[in-house]
CSV table of C-alpha atoms in Angstrom, one decimal:
chain,number,residue,atom,x,y,z
A,1,MET,CA,138.5,-7.9,-55.2
A,2,GLY,CA,136.4,-6.5,-52.1
A,3,GLN,CA,136.6,-3.1,-53.6
A,4,VAL,CA,134.8,-4.3,-56.8
A,5,PHE,CA,131.9,-5.3,-54.8
A,6,GLY,CA,132.0,-2.1,-52.6
A,7,CYS,CA,133.4,-3.5,-49.5
A,8,ILE,CA,136.9,-3.8,-47.6
A,9,GLN,CA,138.2,-5.7,-44.7
A,10,VAL,CA,140.5,-4.2,-42.0
A,11,ASP,CA,142.6,-6.7,-40.1
A,12,GLN,CA,143.1,-6.5,-36.4
A,13,SER,CA,145.7,-4.0,-34.9
A,14,THR,CA,145.4,-2.0,-38.2
A,15,VAL,CA,143.3,0.9,-39.3
A,16,ALA,CA,142.5,2.0,-42.9
A,17,ILE,CA,142.4,5.6,-44.3
A,18,ARG,CA,139.3,6.3,-46.2
A,19,GLU,CA,139.2,9.2,-48.8
A,20,ILE,CA,136.4,10.5,-50.9
A,21,PHE,CA,137.6,11.9,-54.3
A,22,GLY,CA,141.1,12.3,-52.7
A,23,LYS,CA,140.0,14.1,-49.4
A,24,PHE,CA,140.3,12.4,-46.0
A,25,ASP,CA,137.0,11.1,-45.0
A,26,ALA,CA,137.4,8.6,-42.0
A,27,VAL,CA,139.5,6.2,-40.1
A,28,LEU,CA,138.1,2.7,-40.6
A,29,ASP,CA,138.6,0.3,-37.6
A,30,PRO,CA,139.3,-3.5,-37.9
A,31,GLY,CA,136.2,-5.3,-39.6
A,32,CYS,CA,134.3,-5.0,-42.9
A,33,HIS,CA,133.3,-1.7,-44.3
A,34,LEU,CA,131.3,-0.5,-47.3
A,35,MET,CA,133.4,1.3,-50.0
A,36,PRO,CA,131.0,2.3,-52.9
A,37,TRP,CA,133.7,3.3,-55.5
A,38,CYS,CA,130.9,4.9,-57.6
A,39,ILE,CA,130.8,7.8,-55.3
A,40,GLY,CA,134.6,8.4,-55.1
A,41,MET,CA,135.3,6.4,-52.0
A,42,GLN,CA,138.7,4.5,-51.8
A,43,THR,CA,141.3,3.4,-49.3
A,44,ALA,CA,144.2,5.6,-49.1
A,45,GLY,CA,146.3,3.1,-47.1
A,46,ILE,CA,146.6,0.9,-44.2
A,47,LEU,CA,148.3,2.0,-40.9
A,48,SER,CA,149.6,-0.4,-38.2
A,49,LEU,CA,148.9,0.1,-34.5
A,50,ARG,CA,151.5,-2.3,-33.4
A,51,VAL,CA,154.5,-1.4,-31.4
A,52,GLN,CA,157.4,-1.0,-33.7
A,53,GLN,CA,161.3,-0.8,-33.0
A,54,LEU,CA,163.9,1.4,-34.5
A,55,ASP,CA,167.5,0.9,-33.8
A,56,VAL,CA,169.7,4.0,-34.3
A,57,ARG,CA,173.5,4.2,-34.4
A,58,CYS,CA,174.7,7.6,-33.5
A,59,GLU,CA,178.5,8.6,-33.5
A,60,THR,CA,179.4,11.5,-31.3
A,61,LYS,CA,182.2,12.6,-29.1
A,62,THR,CA,182.6,12.8,-25.3
A,63,LYS,CA,183.7,15.7,-23.1
A,64,ASP,CA,187.2,14.1,-23.0
A,65,ASN,CA,187.4,13.8,-26.8
A,66,VAL,CA,186.7,10.1,-27.2
A,67,PHE,CA,184.5,9.1,-30.2
A,68,VAL,CA,181.8,6.6,-29.3
A,69,THR,CA,178.9,5.0,-31.1
A,70,VAL,CA,175.8,5.0,-29.1
A,71,VAL,CA,173.0,2.5,-30.1
A,72,ALA,CA,169.5,3.6,-29.1
A,73,SER,CA,166.5,1.4,-29.4
A,74,VAL,CA,163.3,3.4,-29.9
A,75,GLN,CA,159.9,1.5,-29.5
A,76,TYR,CA,157.0,3.6,-30.8
A,77,ARG,CA,153.4,3.1,-32.2
A,78,ALA,CA,150.8,5.0,-34.0
A,79,LEU,CA,147.8,6.2,-31.9
A,80,ALA,CA,144.3,5.0,-33.2
A,81,GLU,CA,142.7,8.5,-32.2
A,82,LYS,CA,145.4,10.3,-34.2
A,83,ALA,CA,145.8,7.9,-37.1
A,84,SER,CA,145.0,10.6,-39.7
A,85,ASP,CA,148.0,12.6,-38.3
A,86,ALA,CA,150.2,9.6,-38.3
A,87,PHE,CA,149.2,8.9,-41.9
A,88,TYR,CA,149.3,12.2,-43.6
A,89,LYS,CA,151.8,14.5,-41.4
A,90,LEU,CA,155.0,12.4,-41.9
A,91,SER,CA,156.4,10.9,-45.0
A,92,ASN,CA,159.0,8.9,-43.5
A,93,THR,CA,158.5,8.2,-39.7
A,94,LYS,CA,161.7,6.3,-39.0
A,95,GLU,CA,163.9,9.2,-40.5
A,96,GLN,CA,162.2,11.7,-38.3
A,97,ILE,CA,162.7,9.6,-35.2
A,98,GLN,CA,166.3,9.1,-36.2
A,99,ALA,CA,166.9,12.9,-36.5
A,100,TYR,CA,165.4,13.5,-33.1
A,101,VAL,CA,167.6,10.7,-31.6
A,102,PHE,CA,170.7,12.2,-33.2
A,103,ASP,CA,169.9,15.7,-31.9
A,104,VAL,CA,169.4,14.5,-28.2
A,105,ILE,CA,172.4,12.2,-28.1
A,106,ARG,CA,174.7,14.7,-29.7
A,107,ALA,CA,173.6,17.3,-27.3
A,108,SER,CA,173.9,15.2,-24.1
A,109,VAL,CA,177.0,12.9,-24.5
A,110,PRO,CA,179.5,15.8,-25.4
A,111,LYS,CA,178.7,17.3,-21.9
A,112,LEU,CA,180.0,14.0,-20.1
A,113,GLU,CA,183.2,12.1,-19.9
A,114,LEU,CA,183.5,8.5,-21.2
A,115,ASP,CA,183.1,7.0,-17.8
A,116,LEU,CA,180.0,9.1,-17.2
A,117,VAL,CA,178.5,8.1,-20.3
A,118,PHE,CA,178.5,4.5,-19.2
A,119,GLU,CA,177.2,5.4,-15.9
A,120,GLN,CA,174.4,7.8,-16.9
A,121,LYS,CA,173.0,5.8,-20.0
A,122,ASN,CA,169.7,5.6,-18.4
A,123,GLU,CA,169.6,9.5,-18.0
A,124,ILE,CA,170.4,9.8,-21.7
A,125,ALA,CA,167.8,7.3,-22.7
A,126,LYS,CA,165.3,9.2,-20.7
A,127,ALA,CA,166.3,12.5,-22.3
A,128,VAL,CA,165.8,10.9,-25.7
A,129,GLU,CA,162.4,9.5,-24.7
A,130,ASN,CA,161.1,12.8,-23.4
A,131,GLU,CA,162.3,14.8,-26.4
A,132,LEU,CA,160.8,12.2,-28.8
A,133,GLY,CA,157.6,11.9,-26.8
A,134,LYS,CA,157.0,15.7,-27.1
A,135,ALA,CA,157.9,15.8,-30.8
A,136,MET,CA,156.2,12.7,-32.1
A,137,SER,CA,152.8,13.4,-30.2
A,138,HIS,CA,152.0,16.2,-32.7
A,139,TYR,CA,152.4,13.6,-35.4
A,140,GLY,CA,150.2,10.9,-34.0
A,141,PHE,CA,152.8,8.7,-32.5
A,142,GLU,CA,153.5,7.5,-29.0
A,143,ILE,CA,156.9,6.7,-27.8
A,144,VAL,CA,156.7,3.6,-25.8
A,145,GLN,CA,160.2,3.3,-24.5
A,146,THR,CA,163.8,4.3,-25.4
A,147,LEU,CA,166.9,2.1,-24.4
A,148,ILE,CA,170.4,2.7,-24.9
A,149,VAL,CA,171.5,-0.7,-25.7
A,150,ASP,CA,175.1,-0.3,-26.4
A,151,ILE,CA,178.0,2.4,-26.2
A,152,GLU,CA,181.0,1.5,-28.3
A,153,PRO,CA,184.3,3.3,-27.9
A,154,ASP,CA,187.0,3.1,-30.5
A,155,GLU,CA,188.9,-0.2,-30.4
A,156,GLN,CA,192.1,1.4,-29.2
A,157,VAL,CA,190.1,3.2,-26.5
A,158,LYS,CA,188.7,-0.1,-25.5
A,159,LYS,CA,192.1,-1.6,-25.2
A,160,ALA,CA,193.5,1.2,-23.2
A,161,MET,CA,190.6,1.1,-20.8
A,162,ASN,CA,191.2,-2.6,-20.3
A,163,GLU,CA,194.8,-2.0,-19.6
A,164,ILE,CA,194.0,0.8,-17.0
A,165,ASN,CA,191.6,-1.6,-15.4
A,166,ALA,CA,194.2,-4.4,-15.3
A,167,ALA,CA,196.9,-2.0,-13.9
A,168,SER,CA,194.6,-0.9,-11.3
A,169,ARG,CA,193.7,-4.4,-10.3
A,170,MET,CA,197.4,-5.3,-10.2
A,171,ARG,CA,197.9,-2.4,-8.0
A,172,VAL,CA,195.3,-3.4,-5.6
A,173,ALA,CA,196.6,-6.9,-5.7
A,174,ALA,CA,200.1,-5.7,-4.9
A,175,ASN,CA,198.9,-3.7,-2.0
A,176,GLU,CA,196.9,-6.6,-0.7
A,177,LYS,CA,199.9,-8.8,-0.9
A,178,ALA,CA,202.1,-6.3,0.8
A,179,GLU,CA,199.7,-6.0,3.5
A,180,ALA,CA,199.5,-9.6,4.0
A,181,GLU,CA,203.4,-10.0,4.1
A,182,LYS,CA,203.3,-7.0,6.7
A,183,ILE,CA,200.9,-9.0,8.8
A,184,LEU,CA,203.0,-12.2,8.7
A,185,GLN,CA,206.1,-10.3,9.7
A,186,ILE,CA,204.3,-8.8,12.6
A,187,LYS,CA,202.9,-12.0,13.6
A,188,ARG,CA,206.2,-13.6,13.1
A,189,ALA,CA,207.9,-10.9,15.4
A,190,GLU,CA,205.3,-11.3,18.0
A,191,GLY,CA,205.7,-15.1,18.0
A,192,GLU,CA,209.6,-14.6,18.3
A,193,ALA,CA,209.1,-12.0,21.1
A,194,GLU,CA,206.7,-14.4,22.9
A,195,SER,CA,209.0,-17.3,22.3
A,196,LYS,CA,212.0,-15.4,23.6
A,197,TYR,CA,210.0,-14.2,26.6
A,198,LEU,CA,209.0,-17.8,27.7
A,199,SER,CA,212.5,-19.0,27.1
A,200,GLY,CA,213.8,-16.4,29.3
A,201,LEU,CA,211.3,-17.5,32.0
A,202,GLY,CA,212.3,-21.0,31.5
A,203,ILE,CA,216.1,-20.2,31.9
A,204,ALA,CA,215.4,-18.1,35.0
A,205,ARG,CA,213.4,-20.8,36.5
A,206,GLN,CA,216.1,-23.4,35.6
A,207,ARG,CA,218.8,-21.2,37.3
A,208,GLN,CA,216.6,-20.6,40.1
A,209,ALA,CA,216.1,-24.3,40.5
A,210,ILE,CA,219.8,-25.0,40.1
A,211,THR,CA,220.6,-22.5,42.8
A,212,ASP,CA,217.9,-23.8,45.1
A,213,GLY,CA,219.3,-27.3,44.5
A,214,LEU,CA,222.9,-26.2,45.3
A,215,ARG,CA,221.7,-24.6,48.3
A,216,ASP,CA,219.9,-27.4,49.7
A,217,SER,CA,222.9,-29.8,48.7
A,218,VAL,CA,225.3,-27.4,50.6
A,219,LEU,CA,223.1,-27.3,53.6
A,220,ALA,CA,222.4,-31.0,53.6
A,221,PHE,CA,226.1,-32.0,53.2
A,222,SER,CA,227.3,-29.5,56.0
A,223,THR,CA,224.6,-31.1,58.3
A,224,ASN,CA,225.3,-34.7,57.5
A,225,VAL,CA,229.1,-34.4,57.6
A,226,PRO,CA,230.4,-32.4,60.5
A,227,GLY,CA,233.6,-30.5,60.2
A,228,THR,CA,233.2,-29.6,56.7
A,229,THR,CA,233.3,-26.0,55.6
A,230,SER,CA,231.4,-24.2,52.8
A,231,LYS,CA,234.5,-24.1,50.7
A,232,ASP,CA,234.9,-27.9,50.8
A,233,VAL,CA,231.2,-28.2,49.7
A,234,MET,CA,231.7,-25.8,46.8
A,235,ASP,CA,234.7,-27.6,45.7
A,236,MET,CA,232.9,-30.9,45.6
A,237,VAL,CA,230.0,-29.4,43.7
A,238,LEU,CA,232.3,-27.8,41.2
A,239,VAL,CA,234.1,-31.2,40.5
A,240,THR,CA,230.7,-32.8,40.1
A,241,GLN,CA,229.6,-30.2,37.5
A,242,TYR,CA,233.0,-30.4,35.9
A,243,PHE,CA,232.6,-34.0,35.1
A,244,ASP,CA,229.1,-33.7,34.1
A,245,THR,CA,230.0,-31.2,31.7
A,246,MET,CA,232.8,-33.5,30.2
A,247,LYS,CA,230.3,-36.4,30.1
A,248,GLU,CA,227.8,-34.3,28.0
A,249,ILE,CA,230.5,-33.1,25.7
A,250,GLY,CA,231.7,-36.7,25.0
A,251,ALA,CA,228.3,-38.2,24.7
A,252,SER,CA,227.4,-36.0,21.7
A,253,SER,CA,228.9,-37.1,18.3
A,254,LYS,CA,228.3,-33.8,16.6
A,255,SER,CA,229.5,-31.4,19.1
A,256,SER,CA,232.5,-29.1,18.5
A,257,SER,CA,235.8,-29.9,20.2
A,258,VAL,CA,236.4,-27.8,23.4
A,259,PHE,CA,239.7,-27.9,25.0
A,260,ILE,CA,239.6,-27.2,28.7
A,261,PRO,CA,242.1,-28.1,31.5
A,262,HIS,CA,241.2,-31.5,32.9
A,263,GLY,CA,243.7,-32.1,35.6
A,264,PRO,CA,242.7,-31.9,39.6
A,265,GLY,CA,244.9,-28.8,39.8
A,266,ALA,CA,242.8,-27.2,37.0
A,267,VAL,CA,239.6,-27.8,39.0
A,268,ARG,CA,241.3,-26.2,42.0
A,269,ASP,CA,242.0,-23.3,39.8
A,270,ILE,CA,238.6,-22.9,38.4
A,271,ALA,CA,237.0,-23.2,42.0
A,272,SER,CA,239.4,-20.5,43.1
A,273,GLN,CA,238.5,-18.2,40.2
A,274,ILE,CA,234.7,-18.8,40.8
A,275,ARG,CA,235.1,-18.1,44.6
A,276,ASP,CA,237.2,-15.0,44.1
A,277,GLY,CA,234.6,-13.6,41.7
A,278,LEU,CA,231.9,-14.3,44.2
A,279,LEU,CA,233.8,-12.4,46.9
A,280,GLN,CA,234.7,-9.5,44.7
A,281,GLY,CA,231.1,-9.3,43.8
A,282,GLN,CA,230.1,-9.2,47.5
A,283,THR,CA,232.5,-6.6,48.4
A,284,VAL,CA,231.5,-4.3,45.6
């Protein structure tokens, strides 16, 4: 209706392309403009200056022969100062951008193995952005940003990667478990060694105390009872220990049965054997 009265309204964030008898004349900024149709002026079209987004799905192959689908998101906009180029030079902007994205991705990804594709997706996005920026600037468009938003391997490849990851984690867990068991065994052995060492010290001290007690008993008995010999004292000590041993065996209900000679003559024989052993040890 505005063109009937010779005027046109251009909205914010857009520009209008004005032609005179089919030839480009000017780029109209947002606002109201005179368009006298009687002299051949007309609007060829409206060009948006807003940032637009194009998602491109590209299937390609990695260096280790794995097919993946790379999803790139390209954000672009038309430049106001080059609005005529953006309007006239390209018939389909999205297809042009998609072609450049395909070209860069299919040139970059086949040089990388699958794991590196995931690690270097920022480098791939940067390469796409640089290539698009140089190419689309000639057509009046600016590439704001390019993102690699997804990398989708084949479903079987995903399953294999998950299994590899699971196996790797199980191997690490097994190593950690074995290391923990090793530490436990070492600590247990160290504890047993320390326990045996302390037990040995206790036994040695016990025997030393017994020896000292027997020595003191023999000396005291010899001093207090005149006329006794060392043999008499040892016989008495052996008889005392013999009856103490019999008492301990009989006091325990769970002890195994032990059969030993228990007559007075047997005690004399035991004393003789111990004394002969001591004398033999001294002569050797």
